[in-house]
mmCIF file of C-alpha atoms in Angstrom:
data_model
loop_
_atom_site.group_PDB
_atom_site.id
_atom_site.type_symbol
_atom_site.label_atom_id
_atom_site.label_comp_id
_atom_site.label_asym_id
_atom_site.label_seq_id
_atom_site.Cartn_x
_atom_site.Cartn_y
_atom_site.Cartn_z
ATOM 1 C CA SER A 1 30.531 -5.742 -7.964
ATOM 2 C CA ASP A 2 28.662 -8.411 -6.069
ATOM 3 C CA ARG A 3 25.373 -9.647 -7.497
ATOM 4 C CA SER A 4 22.442 -11.038 -5.528
ATOM 5 C CA SER A 5 19.580 -13.170 -6.796
ATOM 6 C CA GLY A 6 16.991 -10.981 -5.124
ATOM 7 C CA GLY A 7 17.459 -7.998 -7.406
ATOM 8 C CA GLY A 8 20.410 -6.134 -5.932
ATOM 9 C CA SER A 9 23.869 -5.195 -7.176
ATOM 10 C CA GLY A 10 26.577 -4.451 -4.640
ATOM 11 C CA GLY A 11 28.719 -1.351 -4.519
ATOM 12 C CA GLY A 12 32.114 -2.994 -4.762
ATOM 13 C CA GLY A 13 34.245 -5.714 -3.267
ATOM 14 C CA ASP A 14 36.776 -5.580 -0.429
ATOM 15 C CA GLY A 15 34.061 -6.514 2.071
ATOM 16 C CA GLU A 16 32.568 -3.046 1.963
ATOM 17 C CA SER A 17 28.943 -4.099 1.538
ATOM 18 C CA ALA A 18 26.914 -7.226 2.017
ATOM 19 C CA ALA A 19 23.485 -8.252 0.777
ATOM 20 C CA ALA A 20 21.115 -11.050 1.743
ATOM 21 C CA THR A 21 17.867 -11.830 -0.002
ATOM 22 C CA ASP A 22 14.554 -13.381 0.942
ATOM 23 C CA GLY A 23 12.270 -13.449 -2.090
ATOM 24 C CA ARG A 24 11.738 -9.828 -3.049
ATOM 25 C CA LEU A 25 13.203 -8.520 0.221
ATOM 26 C CA LEU A 26 16.798 -7.347 0.046
ATOM 27 C CA ARG A 27 18.766 -6.707 3.245
ATOM 28 C CA VAL A 28 21.852 -4.530 2.863
ATOM 29 C CA SER A 29 24.529 -3.650 5.400
ATOM 30 C CA CYS A 30 27.766 -1.689 5.199
ATOM 31 C CA THR A 31 30.950 -3.261 6.532
ATOM 32 C CA GLY A 32 33.462 -0.585 5.558
ATOM 33 C CA HIS A 33 34.557 2.645 7.161
ATOM 34 C CA PRO A 34 32.964 6.113 7.311
ATOM 35 C CA GLY A 35 33.409 8.462 4.388
ATOM 36 C CA GLN A 36 33.683 5.723 1.757
ATOM 37 C CA ASP A 37 30.356 6.357 0.037
ATOM 38 C CA ARG A 38 28.975 3.365 -1.797
ATOM 39 C CA ALA A 39 25.632 2.291 -3.228
ATOM 40 C CA VAL A 40 23.625 -0.756 -4.240
ATOM 41 C CA VAL A 41 21.197 -0.883 -7.160
ATOM 42 C CA ALA A 42 18.551 -3.367 -8.240
ATOM 43 C CA ASP A 43 19.363 -5.765 -11.063
ATOM 44 C CA HIS A 44 16.186 -4.782 -12.921
ATOM 45 C CA HIS A 45 15.151 -1.291 -13.925
ATOM 46 C CA LEU A 46 11.695 0.178 -13.368
ATOM 47 C CA PRO A 47 9.311 0.273 -16.356
ATOM 48 C CA ARG A 48 10.079 2.764 -19.092
ATOM 49 C CA LEU A 49 7.484 4.932 -20.819
ATOM 50 C CA PHE A 50 7.292 6.277 -24.368
ATOM 51 C CA VAL A 51 4.717 8.841 -25.443
ATOM 52 C CA GLY A 52 4.761 10.524 -28.850
ATOM 53 C CA ARG A 53 2.425 12.314 -31.229
ATOM 54 C CA GLY A 54 2.198 12.741 -34.984
ATOM 55 C CA SER A 55 4.936 10.353 -36.112
ATOM 56 C CA TRP A 56 6.092 6.761 -36.076
ATOM 57 C CA TRP A 57 7.189 7.409 -32.486
ATOM 58 C CA SER A 58 3.535 7.502 -31.424
ATOM 59 C CA ARG A 59 3.250 3.837 -32.295
ATOM 60 C CA ARG A 60 5.667 3.149 -29.463
ATOM 61 C CA ARG A 61 3.269 4.519 -26.857
ATOM 62 C CA THR A 62 3.361 2.177 -23.899
ATOM 63 C CA VAL A 63 1.746 1.804 -20.515
ATOM 64 C CA PRO A 64 4.119 1.351 -17.577
ATOM 65 C CA PHE A 65 3.108 -2.149 -16.566
ATOM 66 C CA ALA A 66 0.180 -4.356 -15.706
ATOM 67 C CA MET A 67 -0.414 -6.707 -12.829
ATOM 68 C CA ALA A 68 -2.921 -9.373 -11.879
ATOM 69 C CA VAL A 69 -5.710 -8.526 -9.438
ATOM 70 C CA ALA A 70 -7.587 -11.428 -7.857
ATOM 71 C CA VAL A 71 -11.373 -11.109 -7.696
ATOM 72 C CA SER A 72 -13.678 -13.765 -6.213
ATOM 73 C CA ALA A 73 -16.371 -15.353 -8.350
ATOM 74 C CA ASP A 74 -19.147 -13.584 -6.442
ATOM 75 C CA GLY A 75 -17.692 -10.194 -7.361
ATOM 76 C CA GLY A 76 -16.158 -9.495 -3.981
ATOM 77 C CA GLY A 77 -12.571 -9.282 -3.015
ATOM 78 C CA ASP A 78 -9.885 -6.715 -3.173
ATOM 79 C CA GLY A 79 -6.151 -6.723 -3.151
ATOM 80 C CA VAL A 80 -3.224 -7.412 -5.373
ATOM 81 C CA GLY A 81 -2.134 -10.969 -5.887
ATOM 82 C CA ALA A 82 -4.499 -12.374 -3.260
ATOM 83 C CA GLY A 83 -8.120 -13.430 -3.342
ATOM 84 C CA GLY A 84 -10.804 -11.813 -1.273
ATOM 85 C CA GLY A 85 -14.472 -12.000 -0.570
ATOM 86 C CA GLY A 86 -14.357 -15.331 1.220
ATOM 87 C CA GLY A 87 -17.056 -17.876 0.601
ATOM 88 C CA GLY A 88 -14.699 -20.456 -0.889
ATOM 89 C CA GLY A 89 -15.709 -19.497 -4.450
ATOM 90 C CA ASP A 90 -13.524 -19.727 -7.499
ATOM 91 C CA VAL A 91 -11.054 -16.932 -8.028
ATOM 92 C CA ARG A 92 -10.578 -15.297 -11.403
ATOM 93 C CA MET A 93 -7.709 -13.023 -12.318
ATOM 94 C CA LEU A 94 -8.190 -9.622 -13.900
ATOM 95 C CA LEU A 95 -5.437 -7.597 -15.508
ATOM 96 C CA GLY A 96 -5.128 -4.081 -14.140
ATOM 97 C CA VAL A 97 -2.809 -1.321 -15.303
ATOM 98 C CA ARG A 98 -0.662 0.297 -12.637
ATOM 99 C CA HIS A 99 0.509 3.885 -12.993
ATOM 100 C CA THR A 100 3.096 3.934 -10.220
ATOM 101 C CA ALA A 101 6.380 2.126 -9.666
ATOM 102 C CA TYR A 102 7.319 2.028 -6.007
ATOM 103 C CA PHE A 103 9.605 0.407 -3.431
ATOM 104 C CA GLU A 104 10.389 0.965 0.241
ATOM 105 C CA VAL A 105 13.555 0.956 2.338
ATOM 106 C CA SER A 106 13.332 0.246 6.085
ATOM 107 C CA VAL A 107 16.192 1.347 8.333
ATOM 108 C CA ASP A 108 16.929 -0.985 11.230
ATOM 109 C CA ASP A 109 16.166 0.477 14.645
ATOM 110 C CA VAL A 110 19.396 -0.936 16.087
ATOM 111 C CA ALA A 111 23.023 -0.372 15.160
ATOM 112 C CA GLY A 112 25.316 -2.993 13.765
ATOM 113 C CA GLY A 113 26.336 -3.098 10.122
ATOM 114 C CA GLY A 114 27.552 -6.609 9.589
ATOM 115 C CA GLY A 115 30.918 -6.093 11.240
ATOM 116 C CA ALA A 116 31.229 -2.317 11.039
ATOM 117 C CA ASP A 117 32.676 -0.637 14.091
ATOM 118 C CA ASP A 118 29.897 1.677 15.270
ATOM 119 C CA GLY A 119 32.365 3.648 17.364
ATOM 120 C CA ALA A 120 34.363 4.569 14.274
ATOM 121 C CA TRP A 121 31.308 6.230 12.740
ATOM 122 C CA GLY A 122 30.937 8.867 15.422
ATOM 123 C CA GLY A 123 27.248 8.114 15.918
ATOM 124 C CA TRP A 124 24.217 8.308 13.673
ATOM 125 C CA ARG A 125 24.532 12.068 13.152
ATOM 126 C CA ASP A 126 27.655 11.642 11.018
ATOM 127 C CA SER A 127 26.271 8.943 8.744
ATOM 128 C CA CYS A 128 23.881 9.062 5.803
ATOM 129 C CA ILE A 129 21.509 6.805 3.899
ATOM 130 C CA ALA A 130 20.230 7.873 0.474
ATOM 131 C CA VAL A 131 17.142 6.376 -1.180
ATOM 132 C CA GLY A 132 16.350 6.975 -4.822
ATOM 133 C CA LEU A 133 16.940 6.029 -8.440
ATOM 134 C CA ALA A 134 20.048 5.662 -10.571
ATOM 135 C CA SER A 135 20.934 4.831 -14.146
ATOM 136 C CA LYS A 136 23.649 2.392 -15.189
ATOM 137 C CA ARG A 137 26.045 5.326 -15.561
ATOM 138 C CA PHE A 138 25.971 6.077 -11.838
ATOM 139 C CA PRO A 139 29.185 4.898 -10.098
ATOM 140 C CA LEU A 140 28.536 2.633 -7.134
ATOM 141 C CA ARG A 141 31.621 3.723 -5.180
ATOM 142 C CA GLY A 142 32.825 7.130 -4.040
ATOM 143 C CA ARG A 143 29.566 8.993 -4.614
ATOM 144 C CA MET A 144 26.169 9.164 -2.959
ATOM 145 C CA PRO A 145 23.007 8.948 -5.096
ATOM 146 C CA GLY A 146 21.812 12.369 -6.214
ATOM 147 C CA TRP A 147 25.254 13.924 -6.465
ATOM 148 C CA ASP A 148 25.374 13.589 -10.251
ATOM 149 C CA SER A 149 23.019 13.813 -13.236
ATOM 150 C CA HIS A 150 22.599 10.030 -13.344
ATOM 151 C CA SER A 151 20.684 9.732 -10.061
ATOM 152 C CA TYR A 152 17.914 11.163 -7.884
ATOM 153 C CA ALA A 153 17.785 10.730 -4.115
ATOM 154 C CA TYR A 154 16.421 11.733 -0.706
ATOM 155 C CA HIS A 155 19.092 11.865 2.031
ATOM 156 C CA SER A 156 18.635 10.879 5.666
ATOM 157 C CA ASP A 157 21.034 13.300 7.344
ATOM 158 C CA ASP A 158 19.468 16.594 6.197
ATOM 159 C CA GLY A 159 16.166 15.611 4.558
ATOM 160 C CA LYS A 160 17.177 17.224 1.270
ATOM 161 C CA SER A 161 16.496 15.977 -2.250
ATOM 162 C CA PHE A 162 19.491 15.689 -4.551
ATOM 163 C CA HIS A 163 19.996 15.600 -8.310
ATOM 164 C CA ALA A 164 23.077 16.660 -10.274
ATOM 165 C CA ASN A 165 24.727 18.450 -7.326
ATOM 166 C CA GLY A 166 26.030 17.933 -3.818
ATOM 167 C CA ILE A 167 24.137 20.825 -2.225
ATOM 168 C CA GLY A 168 20.577 19.556 -2.470
ATOM 169 C CA ALA A 169 17.232 21.281 -2.061
ATOM 170 C CA PRO A 170 14.995 21.437 1.038
ATOM 171 C CA TYR A 171 12.452 18.653 0.772
ATOM 172 C CA GLY A 172 11.383 16.613 3.801
ATOM 173 C CA PRO A 173 12.339 15.710 7.354
ATOM 174 C CA PRO A 174 15.538 13.806 8.095
ATOM 175 C CA PHE A 175 15.037 10.094 8.657
ATOM 176 C CA GLY A 176 16.915 7.471 10.609
ATOM 177 C CA ARG A 177 16.712 4.256 12.564
ATOM 178 C CA GLY A 178 13.250 2.695 12.648
ATOM 179 C CA ASP A 179 11.950 4.742 9.697
ATOM 180 C CA THR A 180 10.658 3.412 6.383
ATOM 181 C CA VAL A 181 11.249 5.553 3.302
ATOM 182 C CA GLY A 182 9.582 4.878 -0.032
ATOM 183 C CA CYS A 183 10.507 6.045 -3.517
ATOM 184 C CA GLY A 184 8.130 6.052 -6.457
ATOM 185 C CA ILE A 185 7.598 7.207 -10.026
ATOM 186 C CA ASP A 186 4.230 8.671 -10.994
ATOM 187 C CA TYR A 187 3.664 7.867 -14.670
ATOM 188 C CA THR A 188 0.352 9.730 -14.888
ATOM 189 C CA ARG A 189 2.282 12.940 -15.517
ATOM 190 C CA ALA A 190 2.745 11.698 -19.078
ATOM 191 C CA ALA A 191 -1.033 11.679 -19.526
ATOM 192 C CA HIS A 192 -1.312 15.250 -18.259
ATOM 193 C CA THR A 193 1.635 16.662 -20.231
ATOM 194 C CA HIS A 194 1.692 14.332 -23.288
ATOM 195 C CA THR A 195 5.409 13.831 -22.780
ATOM 196 C CA SER A 196 7.592 10.873 -21.861
ATOM 197 C CA THR A 197 8.366 12.288 -18.444
ATOM 198 C CA GLY A 198 7.418 11.254 -14.948
ATOM 199 C CA ALA A 199 7.561 12.668 -11.438
ATOM 200 C CA VAL A 200 9.562 11.154 -8.587
ATOM 201 C CA PHE A 201 8.174 11.260 -5.052
ATOM 202 C CA PHE A 202 9.166 9.947 -1.647
ATOM 203 C CA THR A 203 7.301 8.799 1.443
ATOM 204 C CA ARG A 204 8.240 8.488 5.100
ATOM 205 C CA ASN A 205 6.512 5.967 7.353
ATOM 206 C CA GLY A 206 3.589 5.757 4.946
ATOM 207 C CA HIS A 207 3.127 9.514 4.500
ATOM 208 C CA PHE A 208 3.459 11.198 1.109
ATOM 209 C CA LEU A 209 6.137 13.928 1.212
ATOM 210 C CA GLY A 210 5.295 15.538 -2.129
ATOM 211 C CA PHE A 211 6.965 15.369 -5.501
ATOM 212 C CA ALA A 212 10.697 15.939 -5.365
ATOM 213 C CA PHE A 213 11.445 15.939 -9.098
ATOM 214 C CA ASN A 214 9.397 16.625 -12.223
ATOM 215 C CA ASP A 215 10.298 16.068 -15.874
ATOM 216 C CA VAL A 216 12.259 12.906 -15.146
ATOM 217 C CA PRO A 217 12.943 11.204 -18.515
ATOM 218 C CA MET A 218 11.030 7.934 -18.503
ATOM 219 C CA TRP A 219 12.757 6.537 -21.581
ATOM 220 C CA GLU A 220 15.827 6.147 -19.362
ATOM 221 C CA ARG A 221 16.367 2.915 -17.451
ATOM 222 C CA TRP A 222 16.041 3.875 -13.774
ATOM 223 C CA TYR A 223 17.063 1.374 -11.118
ATOM 224 C CA PRO A 224 16.066 1.437 -7.425
ATOM 225 C CA CYS A 225 19.130 2.578 -5.524
ATOM 226 C CA VAL A 226 20.288 2.893 -1.909
ATOM 227 C CA GLY A 227 23.405 4.809 -0.917
ATOM 228 C CA LEU A 228 25.117 3.849 2.335
ATOM 229 C CA ASP A 229 27.514 5.754 4.536
ATOM 230 C CA SER A 230 26.150 4.275 7.737
ATOM 231 C CA PRO A 231 26.705 1.230 9.962
ATOM 232 C CA THR A 232 22.951 0.605 10.208
ATOM 233 C CA PRO A 233 21.526 -2.135 7.944
ATOM 234 C CA VAL A 234 18.506 -1.496 5.728
ATOM 235 C CA THR A 235 15.901 -3.778 4.160
ATOM 236 C CA VAL A 236 14.549 -3.065 0.681
ATOM 237 C CA ASN A 237 10.986 -4.186 -0.047
ATOM 238 C CA PHE A 238 9.887 -4.560 -3.672
ATOM 239 C CA GLY A 239 6.460 -5.855 -2.717
ATOM 240 C CA ALA A 240 7.153 -9.082 -0.851
ATOM 241 C CA THR A 241 5.345 -7.608 2.163
ATOM 242 C CA PRO A 242 2.640 -4.905 2.238
ATOM 243 C CA PHE A 243 3.885 -1.359 1.826
ATOM 244 C CA LYS A 244 3.306 1.228 4.541
ATOM 245 C CA PHE A 245 2.235 3.681 1.831
ATOM 246 C CA ASP A 246 -1.192 3.258 0.189
ATOM 247 C CA VAL A 247 -0.136 3.131 -3.464
ATOM 248 C CA ARG A 248 -3.674 2.531 -4.757
ATOM 249 C CA ALA A 249 -5.096 5.606 -3.052
ATOM 250 C CA PHE A 250 -2.214 7.665 -4.397
ATOM 251 C CA GLU A 251 -2.820 6.433 -7.946
ATOM 252 C CA ALA A 252 -6.504 7.354 -7.733
ATOM 253 C CA CYS A 253 -5.595 10.938 -6.804
ATOM 254 C CA ALA A 254 -2.827 11.178 -9.384
ATOM 255 C CA LEU A 255 -5.081 9.999 -12.217
ATOM 256 C CA LEU A 256 -7.501 12.807 -11.384
ATOM 257 C CA GLY A 257 -4.666 15.314 -11.637
ATOM 258 C CA HIS A 258 -4.819 16.283 -7.967
ATOM 259 C CA ALA A 259 -1.034 16.173 -7.594
ATOM 260 C CA THR A 260 1.142 16.904 -10.611
ATOM 261 C CA ARG A 261 3.787 19.418 -9.535
ATOM 262 C CA VAL A 262 6.778 19.398 -7.216
ATOM 263 C CA GLY A 263 5.680 19.840 -3.616
ATOM 264 C CA GLU A 264 2.001 19.136 -4.246
ATOM 265 C CA ARG A 265 0.194 16.477 -2.276
ATOM 266 C CA PRO A 266 -2.882 14.526 -3.440
#
């Protein structure tokens, strides 16, 4: 499969997919034909989590990840990776723990998939984009994310969530051109349940859609994944530009236990 320096892995050769990177932005388009499901995954997996009690395993307790938060010398400022507060003062970096891993996928609002014949696709109604997570055991050709036990996904054509089957479960609204869909893992579930499991949620245009999956094993290596059976290009944002979804506000609610089950909203 094709590899890209921006964190993406292509779903096969033969000119069926193409990827272009700009920092942490990954633009993906499909150049094949309808019905040939393929997917791209990030080169790096999301943070893993181990939680144990009463044995040597407990010594492997980890936090998901930490990131630098810039704070101005006068105590003002807010934001991640950028100073605030003004005043021209010195900026000092604080280390803050994050409890959510998250990325967003924006669907172009125009057709044109890098050479794909839009007419051959029969219109947007017959195509599908899947956003979610996959392990290394998920095949990148011939299967959409969520159709097996090695992936979780939210599909554009019917708005269903999929894991380990091709039928899916009712979840959210369908999405399409011009929409931005986010996928995240809430690690605070481990604190509430004392297990090494997390909850997967999705967003649409900055709005939280609820938890789609609970009890997702966080010791597994989960990679951001996009499935494509559509001529419309998508852009994957790992944080190079601001997200439409307010991740910080979500984390504050999740830490208080306001949203811990499938379908609940903070």
